[in-house]
C-alpha cells in the first residue's frame, strides 16, 4: 500500500539530514533553524523539528514533512520526490506495476539521451554538421551556448539515426514511441531530417523530446514545416513544455520572475547575453498547463511580445488566464519587426534588460488598447472595450478567496480608469455572465487543464474543520464516523471532498489516513491536511472531542433537514395538498426525534 511505502521512505530519510543537505541549520533547543528557502527571509524563521519530523516557516506559512520539502525545493511532484528520497536511502518503494512503469520511463529517458548525443555529435562533425554550424553562427550563437543547450543536427537521408540505432542494438519501438523514428508501410525512418535539433528538457535537465528547425535552403525546407516537434509521449507533452526551464529556474529565483519568449534561438541568445531567466513555449499559446509549470518556479511572469496585432491577442489570452491566479503578469514589448534574438545581437543585453524591468502589467496593456486617448467621445467603442476587458477578468472563486480579491482589485482599477462607479461595472459583468456564450476551442481545451482554486480555510465551518482534523489524526475513527456522518453533512466543498476520499480509502481496504490521500493531493492541499492532523494529535482528550464532533454534526444535519421539511410542509399546506402534507409532517417528526436523540 502507498501508506506503507510513504512511511518506509520517511523513516529512511531523517528530515534534519535531508534539509541540512540544502540549508545551513543551527540547533536552537529541540529544533533547528535556518533562513526560509521559500521566500525572501531576512532572519531565520524556518524551523525543522526532528521529533515530529516536520518543517515550518513562521513567516510565510510553509509547512510539511520531508517529502513535502523535497517537492518544494526540487520542484518535483509527489512520485518524483518519493523516487529521489528512495534512491538517497538506497531502498525500493514501488510495487511491481509501478516498478514496471518506472522502468519503462527510465528506458524512454535513456533513449532520449542517446538520441540527443547522436544529434549533438552530428552538429560538431567537421563535415556532416558544417551547414548547420554556419547557419547557427550567422544567427550569432556561440559554441559554448550551443553546447550548454545540447543543440544538434539531424542529417538528411531519412535513415541516418535509424542505422546508428540498429548498429548499437537499440529498441527501435522505444524510439518510435518517442516520435524520433516514424513508420510508413512497415518501414522505419528518421522523423527529423535536415533540421537543427533543440533538445527539450524537463526541469531536472533530462531530455524528454526534441524540436527541429528546418535548415534554410535545403530540399526539406521547400516541402516541410519550418518547425517540427516530437510527438506526445509519457515524457513529453507539447502543450505544457517550456523550453529552457531547466537552465532558467535558478536565475528566476534571483531575479524574481520568468520571461516567456516565442522561439528557441531567442532563449539561447538571451542566455548567451547573460539574461538567464528566460523560457519559451513550444509554438503554442500560453495555457493553464504552462501556468502549472511556471508557478512552481515563480510568482511573476513577463511575456515578451512583438509589437503587432498578434501580440495584442496573446496579451489578452494571457490576461484571462492570469486574472484568477496568484501570479502577476507583465508584458514587455519589442521594437517593430525585431525578434529578441536579432535585437540582442544588434543592441546587446541592455535594451532587453530595460524592457523586462519596465514591463507593464497586462491589465494596463489591455486598457491602453481598448481605451486610447479620445475614446471618451465614441460611446459605442467605449462600451465594446469595457465588455471586452470585463470578459477577460473571469468569474468564480469563493468570496474572500485570493482569486475573488484579485478580481475585485482589477475591476477597481478599471473603474478608476474609466471614471465609473465599481457597482456599475459589477452590474455589467453580471449581465455579461448571464448572456449565452459558446467558448472557443482554445478555451474549452484550457478549461480541462485548469488548476485547483485556492484553499480558503477561513471559510470552512469550525466543526467541519475539526472533524477533518480528528479523522486524519485518528484514521481508525473513519469507519465509526461513516456510520453516523453522511458526506451531505459537510457544507464546505473541500472538506466534503476530503471526507469522501477518506471513505473511498476505507471502502477499498486501505488505511483512510493522510498518506493514503497524498498521491491525489496538491502540495497546498496536503500541507493543510498535515496541519489539521497535527492539530488533532495535540488534543489532550481526543476521544471525547471526536464524540462531541460526531454528535454536533448529526444534530446540525438533523436541523438542516427539519428546516427543509418545514419549508416543504408550508408550501403543500398553502397549495391544499393535505395528504402530501401529512406525509411530510411524519418525516418532520422523525427528523425532530433524531435531533433530540442523546
Coordinates of C-alpha atoms in Angstrom, one line a residue:
X1 CA 0.0 0.0 0.0
X2 CA 1.1 3.6 -0.7
X3 CA 0.8 4.4 3.1
X4 CA 3.4 1.8 3.9
X5 CA 5.7 3.0 1.1
X6 CA 5.5 6.6 2.3
X7 CA 6.3 5.5 5.8
X8 CA 9.3 3.5 4.7
X9 CA 10.7 6.4 2.7
X10 CA 10.1 8.9 5.6
X11 CA 11.7 6.5 8.1
X12 CA 14.7 6.1 5.9
X13 CA 15.2 9.9 5.4
X14 CA 15.5 11.9 8.6
X15 CA 14.2 15.4 7.9
X16 CA 17.2 17.2 9.6
X17 CA 19.6 15.2 7.4
X18 CA 17.7 15.9 4.2
X19 CA 17.0 19.6 4.9
X20 CA 20.6 20.1 6.1
X21 CA 21.8 19.0 2.7
X22 CA 20.1 22.1 1.2
X23 CA 20.3 24.7 4.1
X24 CA 22.6 25.6 6.9
X25 CA 20.8 24.6 10.0
X26 CA 21.6 25.8 13.5
X27 CA 20.2 24.0 16.6
X28 CA 18.2 26.1 19.0
X29 CA 16.7 24.0 21.8
X30 CA 14.9 21.0 20.4
X31 CA 14.5 22.5 16.8
X32 CA 16.9 23.5 14.1
X33 CA 16.6 26.9 12.5
X34 CA 17.5 28.4 9.1
X35 CA 16.6 31.2 6.7
X36 CA 13.5 30.0 4.8
X37 CA 14.3 29.0 1.2
X38 CA 10.7 29.7 0.0
X39 CA 10.6 33.5 0.5
X40 CA 12.9 36.4 0.9
X41 CA 13.8 35.7 4.6
X42 CA 15.9 38.3 6.4
X43 CA 16.1 36.5 9.8
X44 CA 15.8 32.8 10.5
X45 CA 12.1 31.9 10.6
X46 CA 12.3 28.3 9.3
X47 CA 12.2 25.6 11.9
X48 CA 12.9 21.9 11.5
X49 CA 11.5 19.7 14.2
X50 CA 13.3 16.3 14.5
X51 CA 10.8 14.9 17.0
X52 CA 7.8 15.5 14.8
X53 CA 9.7 15.2 11.5
X54 CA 8.1 18.5 10.3
X55 CA 9.3 21.8 9.0
X56 CA 7.5 25.1 9.3
X57 CA 8.2 28.7 8.3
X58 CA 6.7 31.1 10.8
X59 CA 6.8 33.9 8.3
X60 CA 5.4 32.6 5.0
X61 CA 3.5 29.6 6.5
X62 CA 5.2 26.8 4.5
X63 CA 4.6 23.6 6.4
X64 CA 5.2 19.9 5.7
X65 CA 7.3 16.8 6.1
X66 CA 10.5 15.5 4.4
X67 CA 8.6 14.6 1.2
X68 CA 6.9 18.0 1.0
X69 CA 10.2 19.7 1.5
X70 CA 11.8 17.8 -1.4
X71 CA 8.8 18.5 -3.6
X72 CA 9.1 22.3 -3.0
X73 CA 12.8 22.7 -3.0
X74 CA 13.4 20.5 -6.1
X75 CA 10.1 21.4 -7.9
X76 CA 9.0 17.8 -8.1
X77 CA 5.7 16.1 -8.0
X78 CA 4.9 13.5 -5.2
X79 CA 6.1 10.4 -7.1
X80 CA 9.3 12.1 -8.2
X81 CA 10.1 13.2 -4.7
X82 CA 9.5 9.7 -3.4
X83 CA 11.9 8.3 -6.1
X84 CA 14.6 10.8 -5.2
X85 CA 14.4 10.1 -1.4
X86 CA 14.2 6.3 -2.1
X87 CA 17.4 6.5 -4.2
X88 CA 19.0 8.6 -1.5
X89 CA 18.2 5.9 1.1
X90 CA 19.0 3.0 -1.2
X91 CA 15.6 1.5 -0.8
X92 CA 12.7 0.4 -3.2
X93 CA 9.2 1.7 -2.6
X94 CA 7.1 0.9 -5.7
X95 CA 5.0 -2.2 -6.2
X96 CA 5.6 -4.4 -9.3
X97 CA 3.2 -2.5 -11.5
X98 CA 4.7 0.9 -10.5
X99 CA 8.2 -0.5 -10.8
X100 CA 7.4 -1.7 -14.4
X101 CA 6.1 1.8 -15.3
X102 CA 9.1 3.5 -13.7
X103 CA 11.5 1.1 -15.5
X104 CA 9.7 1.9 -18.8
X105 CA 10.0 5.6 -18.2
X106 CA 13.7 5.2 -17.4
X107 CA 14.2 3.4 -20.7
X108 CA 12.5 6.2 -22.5
X109 CA 14.7 8.8 -20.8
X110 CA 17.8 6.7 -21.8
X111 CA 16.6 6.6 -25.4
X112 CA 16.1 10.3 -25.5
X113 CA 19.5 10.9 -24.0
X114 CA 21.1 8.6 -26.6
X115 CA 19.4 10.4 -29.5
X116 CA 20.4 13.8 -28.1
X117 CA 24.0 12.7 -28.0
X118 CA 23.8 11.5 -31.6
X119 CA 22.4 14.7 -32.9
X120 CA 24.9 16.8 -31.0
X121 CA 27.8 14.6 -32.3
X122 CA 26.5 15.2 -35.8
X123 CA 26.5 19.0 -35.4
X124 CA 30.1 19.1 -34.4
X125 CA 31.3 16.6 -37.0
X126 CA 33.6 18.6 -39.3
X127 CA 31.8 17.7 -42.5
X128 CA 28.3 16.4 -41.5
X129 CA 27.4 19.4 -39.4
X130 CA 29.0 22.2 -41.4
X131 CA 25.9 23.7 -42.9
X132 CA 24.0 23.7 -39.6
X133 CA 27.0 25.3 -37.8
X134 CA 27.2 28.0 -40.4
X135 CA 23.5 28.8 -40.0
X136 CA 23.8 29.0 -36.2
X137 CA 27.0 31.1 -36.5
X138 CA 25.1 33.5 -38.8
X139 CA 22.5 33.8 -36.0
X140 CA 25.3 34.9 -33.7
X141 CA 25.2 31.9 -31.5
X142 CA 28.5 30.8 -29.9
X143 CA 29.8 27.3 -29.5
X144 CA 29.6 27.4 -25.7
X145 CA 25.9 28.4 -25.8
X146 CA 25.1 25.6 -28.3
X147 CA 26.8 23.0 -26.1
X148 CA 25.1 24.2 -23.0
X149 CA 21.7 23.7 -24.6
X150 CA 22.8 20.4 -26.3
X151 CA 21.9 21.7 -29.7
X152 CA 22.4 19.1 -32.5
X153 CA 21.9 18.4 -36.2
X154 CA 19.7 15.7 -38.0
X155 CA 21.4 14.9 -41.3
X156 CA 19.5 14.3 -44.5
X157 CA 18.7 10.9 -45.9
X158 CA 15.9 9.6 -43.7
X159 CA 17.8 6.7 -42.1
X160 CA 20.9 8.3 -40.5
X161 CA 19.7 7.8 -36.9
X162 CA 17.9 4.6 -37.7
X163 CA 21.2 2.9 -38.9
X164 CA 23.0 4.1 -35.8
X165 CA 20.3 2.7 -33.6
X166 CA 20.3 -0.7 -35.4
X167 CA 24.1 -0.8 -35.2
X168 CA 24.0 -0.3 -31.4
X169 CA 21.1 -2.7 -30.9
X170 CA 18.7 -0.2 -29.5
X171 CA 15.0 -0.8 -29.1
X172 CA 13.5 0.8 -32.2
X173 CA 10.0 0.6 -30.8
X174 CA 11.1 2.9 -28.0
X175 CA 12.4 5.5 -30.5
X176 CA 9.1 5.2 -32.3
X177 CA 7.1 5.8 -29.2
X178 CA 9.1 9.0 -28.6
X179 CA 8.5 10.2 -32.1
X180 CA 12.1 10.1 -33.0
X181 CA 11.5 7.4 -35.6
X182 CA 8.4 7.1 -37.8
X183 CA 6.8 4.2 -39.7
X184 CA 5.4 4.1 -43.2
X185 CA 4.2 0.8 -44.8
X186 CA 6.1 -1.2 -42.1
X187 CA 9.3 0.7 -43.0
X188 CA 11.0 2.8 -40.2
X189 CA 12.5 6.2 -41.0
X190 CA 14.1 9.2 -39.3
X191 CA 11.3 11.8 -38.4
X192 CA 13.9 14.5 -38.1
X193 CA 15.9 15.3 -41.3
X194 CA 17.9 18.3 -42.3
X195 CA 16.9 20.1 -39.1
X196 CA 18.8 21.9 -36.4
X197 CA 17.8 20.0 -33.2
X198 CA 16.9 21.7 -30.0
X199 CA 16.6 19.2 -27.1
X200 CA 13.6 19.8 -24.8
X201 CA 14.4 19.1 -21.2
X202 CA 12.3 18.7 -18.1
X203 CA 13.1 21.0 -15.1
X204 CA 15.6 18.4 -13.8
X205 CA 17.6 18.7 -17.1
X206 CA 16.6 15.3 -18.6
X207 CA 15.9 15.3 -22.3
X208 CA 12.3 14.4 -22.9
X209 CA 11.8 15.4 -26.5
X210 CA 13.1 17.4 -29.5
X211 CA 12.2 20.5 -31.5
X212 CA 13.6 20.7 -35.0
X213 CA 14.1 23.8 -37.1
X214 CA 14.5 23.1 -40.9
X215 CA 17.8 24.4 -42.3
X216 CA 17.0 27.2 -44.8
X217 CA 18.0 26.4 -48.4
X218 CA 17.7 22.6 -48.1
X219 CA 15.3 20.4 -50.1
X220 CA 13.4 19.7 -46.9
X221 CA 12.8 23.5 -46.4
X222 CA 10.8 23.6 -49.6
X223 CA 8.3 20.9 -48.7
X224 CA 8.1 20.5 -44.9
X225 CA 7.0 22.7 -42.0
X226 CA 9.6 25.2 -40.6
X227 CA 9.4 23.6 -37.1
X228 CA 8.8 20.0 -36.2
X229 CA 8.4 18.6 -32.7
X230 CA 8.5 15.1 -31.0
X231 CA 5.1 13.5 -30.7
X232 CA 3.4 13.5 -27.3
X233 CA 4.6 10.6 -25.1
X234 CA 4.9 9.6 -21.5
X235 CA 7.8 12.1 -21.2
X236 CA 6.7 14.9 -23.5
X237 CA 3.5 17.0 -24.0
X238 CA 3.9 19.9 -26.4
X239 CA 1.2 22.0 -24.8
X240 CA 2.8 22.1 -21.4
X241 CA 6.5 22.1 -22.1
X242 CA 8.7 25.2 -21.6
X243 CA 12.0 25.2 -23.4
X244 CA 15.0 26.2 -21.3
X245 CA 13.2 25.9 -17.9
X246 CA 16.0 23.7 -16.5
X247 CA 18.5 26.4 -17.0
X248 CA 16.3 29.3 -16.2
X249 CA 14.7 28.3 -12.8
X250 CA 17.7 29.2 -10.6
X251 CA 18.1 32.6 -12.2
X252 CA 14.3 33.2 -11.8
X253 CA 14.8 32.8 -8.1
X254 CA 17.4 35.5 -8.0
X255 CA 15.5 38.0 -10.3
X256 CA 12.0 37.2 -9.1
X257 CA 10.4 36.5 -12.4
X258 CA 10.5 34.3 -15.5
X259 CA 10.4 35.9 -19.0
X260 CA 8.4 33.9 -21.7
X261 CA 9.5 34.3 -25.3
X262 CA 8.4 32.6 -28.5
X263 CA 11.5 30.9 -30.1
X264 CA 14.4 28.6 -29.3
X265 CA 17.1 30.9 -30.6
X266 CA 15.6 33.8 -28.6
X267 CA 16.2 31.8 -25.4
X268 CA 19.7 30.8 -26.5
X269 CA 20.7 34.3 -27.3
X270 CA 19.2 35.7 -24.1
X271 CA 21.3 33.2 -22.0
X272 CA 24.3 34.0 -24.1
X273 CA 23.9 37.7 -23.3
X274 CA 23.6 37.0 -19.6
X275 CA 19.8 37.1 -19.3
X276 CA 19.2 33.6 -17.8
X277 CA 15.6 33.8 -16.5
X278 CA 14.1 33.1 -20.0
X279 CA 12.0 30.3 -21.4
X280 CA 9.8 29.7 -24.5
X281 CA 6.7 27.8 -25.3
X282 CA 6.7 25.1 -27.9
X283 CA 5.0 27.1 -30.6
X284 CA 1.7 27.1 -28.7
X285 CA -0.2 29.9 -26.9
X286 CA 0.3 30.1 -23.2
X287 CA -2.2 28.0 -21.4
X288 CA -3.2 26.6 -18.0
X289 CA -0.7 23.8 -18.3
X290 CA 2.1 26.2 -18.7
X291 CA 0.9 28.1 -15.7
X292 CA 1.1 25.0 -13.6
X293 CA 4.7 24.7 -14.6
X294 CA 5.5 28.3 -14.1
X295 CA 4.0 28.7 -10.7
X296 CA 6.3 26.0 -9.4
X297 CA 9.2 28.4 -10.0
X298 CA 8.0 32.0 -9.8
X299 CA 5.0 34.2 -8.8
X300 CA 5.7 36.7 -11.6
X301 CA 5.8 36.2 -15.4
X302 CA 6.8 38.7 -18.1
X303 CA 5.6 37.9 -21.6
X304 CA 7.9 39.2 -24.4
X305 CA 5.8 40.0 -27.5
X306 CA 6.4 41.5 -30.9
X307 CA 4.7 44.9 -31.3
X308 CA 2.0 43.6 -33.6
X309 CA -1.7 42.6 -33.5
X310 CA -0.8 39.0 -32.8
X311 CA 1.0 40.2 -29.7
X312 CA -2.2 42.0 -28.6
X313 CA -4.2 38.9 -28.9
X314 CA -1.6 36.9 -26.9
X315 CA -1.7 39.5 -24.1
X316 CA -5.5 39.3 -23.8
X317 CA -5.5 35.5 -23.8
X318 CA -2.8 35.5 -21.1
X319 CA -4.6 38.1 -19.0
X320 CA -7.7 35.9 -19.0
X321 CA -5.6 33.0 -17.7
X322 CA -3.7 35.0 -15.0
X323 CA -6.7 37.0 -13.7
X324 CA -7.7 34.3 -11.3
X325 CA -4.2 33.0 -10.4
X326 CA -2.0 34.1 -7.6
X327 CA 0.6 35.2 -10.1
X328 CA 1.5 38.6 -11.6
X329 CA 1.6 39.0 -15.3
X330 CA 3.5 41.8 -17.0
X331 CA 4.2 42.5 -20.7
X332 CA 7.4 43.6 -22.4
X333 CA 7.1 45.0 -26.0
X334 CA 9.8 44.7 -28.6
X335 CA 10.6 47.2 -31.4
X336 CA 8.5 46.7 -34.5
X337 CA 9.9 43.9 -36.8
X338 CA 12.5 42.6 -34.4
X339 CA 12.6 39.3 -32.6
X340 CA 14.6 39.0 -29.3
X341 CA 17.5 37.1 -30.9
X342 CA 18.1 39.8 -33.5
X343 CA 17.6 42.7 -31.0
X344 CA 20.1 41.2 -28.6
X345 CA 22.6 40.5 -31.3
X346 CA 22.3 44.1 -32.7
X347 CA 22.0 46.0 -29.4
X348 CA 23.4 43.8 -26.7
X349 CA 21.5 42.9 -23.5
X350 CA 20.9 46.5 -22.1
X351 CA 17.7 47.3 -24.1
X352 CA 16.1 44.0 -23.3
X353 CA 17.1 44.3 -19.6
X354 CA 15.4 47.7 -19.6
X355 CA 12.3 46.3 -21.4
X356 CA 11.9 43.5 -18.9
X357 CA 12.4 45.8 -15.9
X358 CA 9.9 48.3 -17.2
X359 CA 7.3 45.7 -18.4
X360 CA 3.8 46.9 -17.7
X361 CA 1.1 44.8 -16.1
X362 CA -1.2 43.1 -18.6
X363 CA -4.4 44.9 -17.5
X364 CA -2.7 48.3 -18.3
X365 CA -1.7 47.0 -21.7
X366 CA -5.3 45.8 -22.4
X367 CA -6.8 49.1 -21.2
X368 CA -4.4 51.1 -23.3
X369 CA -5.5 49.1 -26.3
X370 CA -9.3 49.4 -25.8
X371 CA -9.4 52.9 -24.2
X372 CA -6.9 55.1 -26.2
X373 CA -7.0 58.9 -25.9
X374 CA -10.2 60.3 -27.4
X375 CA -12.2 57.2 -26.9
X376 CA -14.5 59.0 -24.4
X377 CA -16.1 60.8 -27.4
X378 CA -17.0 57.4 -29.0
X379 CA -19.5 55.8 -26.7
X380 CA -20.1 52.6 -28.8
X381 CA -16.4 51.8 -28.9
X382 CA -16.0 52.5 -25.1
X383 CA -18.9 50.1 -24.4
X384 CA -17.3 47.4 -26.6
X385 CA -14.0 47.9 -25.0
X386 CA -15.5 47.7 -21.5
X387 CA -17.3 44.5 -22.3
X388 CA -14.1 43.0 -23.8
X389 CA -11.9 43.8 -20.8
X390 CA -14.6 42.7 -18.2
X391 CA -14.8 39.4 -20.0
X392 CA -11.1 38.9 -19.7
X393 CA -11.3 39.1 -15.9
X394 CA -13.1 35.8 -15.4
X395 CA -15.6 34.6 -12.8
X396 CA -15.6 32.1 -10.0
X397 CA -13.8 31.9 -6.7
X398 CA -15.4 31.9 -3.2
X399 CA -16.0 35.2 -1.5
X400 CA -12.8 36.3 0.2
X401 CA -10.6 33.9 -1.7
X402 CA -7.4 35.1 -3.4
X403 CA -9.0 34.8 -6.8
X404 CA -12.0 36.9 -5.8
X405 CA -9.9 39.6 -4.1
X406 CA -7.6 39.8 -7.1
X407 CA -10.6 40.2 -9.5
X408 CA -12.1 42.9 -7.3
X409 CA -8.8 44.8 -7.4
X410 CA -8.7 44.6 -11.2
X411 CA -12.3 45.8 -11.5
X412 CA -11.5 48.7 -9.2
X413 CA -8.6 49.7 -11.4
X414 CA -10.8 49.5 -14.5
X415 CA -13.4 51.7 -12.8
X416 CA -10.9 54.3 -11.9
X417 CA -9.5 54.3 -15.4
X418 CA -13.0 54.9 -16.9
X419 CA -14.3 57.2 -14.2
X420 CA -17.2 54.8 -13.4
X421 CA -18.5 53.5 -10.2
X422 CA -17.4 50.0 -9.3
X423 CA -21.0 49.0 -8.8
X424 CA -21.8 49.8 -12.4
X425 CA -19.0 47.6 -13.6
X426 CA -20.1 44.7 -11.4
X427 CA -23.7 45.0 -12.7
X428 CA -22.5 45.0 -16.3
X429 CA -20.2 42.0 -15.5
X430 CA -23.2 40.1 -14.1
X431 CA -25.2 40.9 -17.3
X432 CA -22.4 39.6 -19.5
X433 CA -22.1 36.4 -17.4
X434 CA -25.8 35.7 -18.0
X435 CA -25.6 36.2 -21.7
X436 CA -25.4 32.9 -23.7
X437 CA -21.9 32.3 -25.0
X438 CA -20.2 29.4 -26.7
X439 CA -16.5 29.1 -25.7
X440 CA -14.0 28.7 -28.5
X441 CA -11.9 25.6 -28.8
X442 CA -8.9 27.1 -27.1
X443 CA -11.0 28.0 -24.0
X444 CA -12.6 24.5 -24.0
X445 CA -9.1 22.9 -24.0
X446 CA -7.8 25.2 -21.3
X447 CA -10.8 24.6 -19.1
X448 CA -10.0 20.9 -18.9
X449 CA -6.5 21.7 -17.7
X450 CA -7.4 24.4 -15.2
X451 CA -5.6 24.4 -11.8
X452 CA -7.2 24.0 -8.4
X453 CA -8.8 27.0 -6.8
X454 CA -7.0 28.5 -3.8
X455 CA -8.0 26.8 -0.5
X456 CA -9.9 29.3 1.7
X457 CA -9.6 27.7 5.2
X458 CA -11.2 30.7 6.9
X459 CA -14.5 29.9 5.1
X460 CA -14.6 26.3 6.5
X461 CA -17.1 25.9 9.3
X462 CA -15.2 25.2 12.5
X463 CA -17.0 21.9 13.3
X464 CA -16.2 20.6 9.8
X465 CA -12.6 21.6 10.0
X466 CA -12.2 20.0 13.4
X467 CA -14.0 16.8 12.3
X468 CA -11.5 16.5 9.4
X469 CA -8.6 17.1 11.9
X470 CA -9.9 14.3 14.1
X471 CA -10.2 11.8 11.3
X472 CA -6.8 12.5 9.6
X473 CA -5.1 12.3 13.0
X474 CA -7.0 9.1 14.0
X475 CA -7.8 7.1 10.8
X476 CA -9.2 4.3 13.0
X477 CA -12.2 6.5 13.6
X478 CA -13.2 7.0 10.0
X479 CA -15.3 3.8 9.9
X480 CA -17.2 4.8 13.0
X481 CA -17.8 8.3 11.6
X482 CA -19.1 6.8 8.3
X483 CA -21.9 5.1 10.2
X484 CA -23.2 8.4 11.6
X485 CA -22.0 11.3 9.5
X486 CA -23.1 11.4 5.8
X487 CA -21.0 13.4 3.3
X488 CA -24.0 15.6 2.8
X489 CA -23.5 16.8 6.4
X490 CA -20.5 18.8 5.2
X491 CA -21.2 22.1 3.6
X492 CA -17.7 23.2 2.5
X493 CA -16.7 21.6 -0.8
X494 CA -13.1 21.0 0.1
X495 CA -13.9 19.4 3.5
X496 CA -16.6 17.3 1.9
X497 CA -14.3 16.1 -0.9
X498 CA -11.6 15.1 1.6
X499 CA -14.2 13.2 3.7
X500 CA -15.5 11.4 0.7
X501 CA -11.9 10.5 -0.2
X502 CA -11.3 9.0 3.2
X503 CA -14.5 6.9 2.9
X504 CA -13.2 5.8 -0.5
X505 CA -10.0 4.6 1.0
X506 CA -12.0 2.7 3.7
X507 CA -14.1 1.0 1.1
X508 CA -11.1 -0.3 -0.8
X509 CA -9.5 -1.7 2.3
X510 CA -6.8 1.0 2.6
X511 CA -5.9 2.9 5.7
X512 CA -8.0 6.1 5.5
X513 CA -5.3 8.5 6.6
X514 CA -3.2 11.4 5.1
X515 CA -0.7 9.1 3.4
X516 CA -3.5 7.3 1.5
X517 CA -4.8 10.7 0.3
X518 CA -1.4 12.1 -0.5
X519 CA -0.9 10.9 -4.2
X520 CA -4.0 12.7 -5.3
X521 CA -3.4 16.0 -3.4
X522 CA -1.6 19.1 -4.4
X523 CA 1.2 20.4 -2.2
X524 CA -1.1 23.1 -0.9
X525 CA -3.9 20.6 0.0
X526 CA -1.6 18.1 1.6
X527 CA 0.0 20.8 3.8
X528 CA -3.4 21.7 5.0
X529 CA -4.2 18.1 5.8
X530 CA -0.9 17.7 7.6
X531 CA -1.6 20.8 9.8
X532 CA -5.0 19.5 10.7
X533 CA -3.6 16.1 11.5
X534 CA -1.0 17.7 13.8
X535 CA -3.8 19.7 15.4
X536 CA -5.8 16.6 16.1
X537 CA -2.8 14.8 17.6
X538 CA -2.3 17.6 20.1
X539 CA -5.8 17.4 21.5
X540 CA -5.5 16.2 25.2
X541 CA -8.8 14.4 25.2
X542 CA -9.2 13.2 21.6
X543 CA -11.9 10.6 22.1
X544 CA -14.3 13.0 23.9
X545 CA -13.5 15.6 21.3
X546 CA -14.4 13.2 18.5
X547 CA -17.6 12.0 20.0
X548 CA -18.7 15.6 20.6
X549 CA -18.0 16.4 16.9
X550 CA -20.0 13.4 15.7
X551 CA -22.9 14.4 17.9
X552 CA -22.6 18.1 16.7
X553 CA -22.5 17.1 13.0
X554 CA -25.5 14.8 13.3
X555 CA -27.6 17.3 15.2
X556 CA -26.7 20.1 12.8
X557 CA -27.7 17.8 9.9
X558 CA -31.0 17.0 11.5
X559 CA -31.8 20.7 12.0
X560 CA -31.0 21.4 8.4
X561 CA -33.2 18.6 7.2
X562 CA -36.0 19.7 9.5
X563 CA -35.8 23.2 8.1
X564 CA -36.1 21.8 4.6
X565 CA -39.1 19.7 5.5
X566 CA -40.8 22.6 7.3
X567 CA -40.4 24.7 4.1
X568 CA -41.9 21.9 2.1
X569 CA -44.8 21.5 4.6
X570 CA -45.7 25.1 4.3
X571 CA -45.7 25.0 0.5
X572 CA -48.0 22.0 0.5
X573 CA -50.4 23.4 3.1
X574 CA -50.6 26.6 1.0
X575 CA -51.4 24.5 -2.1
X576 CA -54.1 22.5 -0.2
X577 CA -52.3 19.1 -0.7
X578 CA -53.2 17.8 2.8
X579 CA -52.3 14.1 2.1
X580 CA -48.8 15.0 1.0
X581 CA -48.5 17.5 3.9
X582 CA -49.3 14.7 6.4
X583 CA -46.5 12.6 4.9
X584 CA -44.1 15.5 5.2
X585 CA -45.2 16.1 8.8
X586 CA -44.4 12.4 9.6
X587 CA -40.9 12.9 8.2
X588 CA -40.5 16.1 10.2
X589 CA -41.4 14.3 13.4
X590 CA -38.9 11.6 12.7
X591 CA -36.2 14.2 12.0
X592 CA -37.1 16.0 15.2
X593 CA -36.7 12.8 17.2
X594 CA -33.3 12.3 15.6
X595 CA -32.2 15.8 16.6
X596 CA -33.2 15.1 20.2
X597 CA -31.6 11.7 20.4
X598 CA -28.9 11.7 23.2

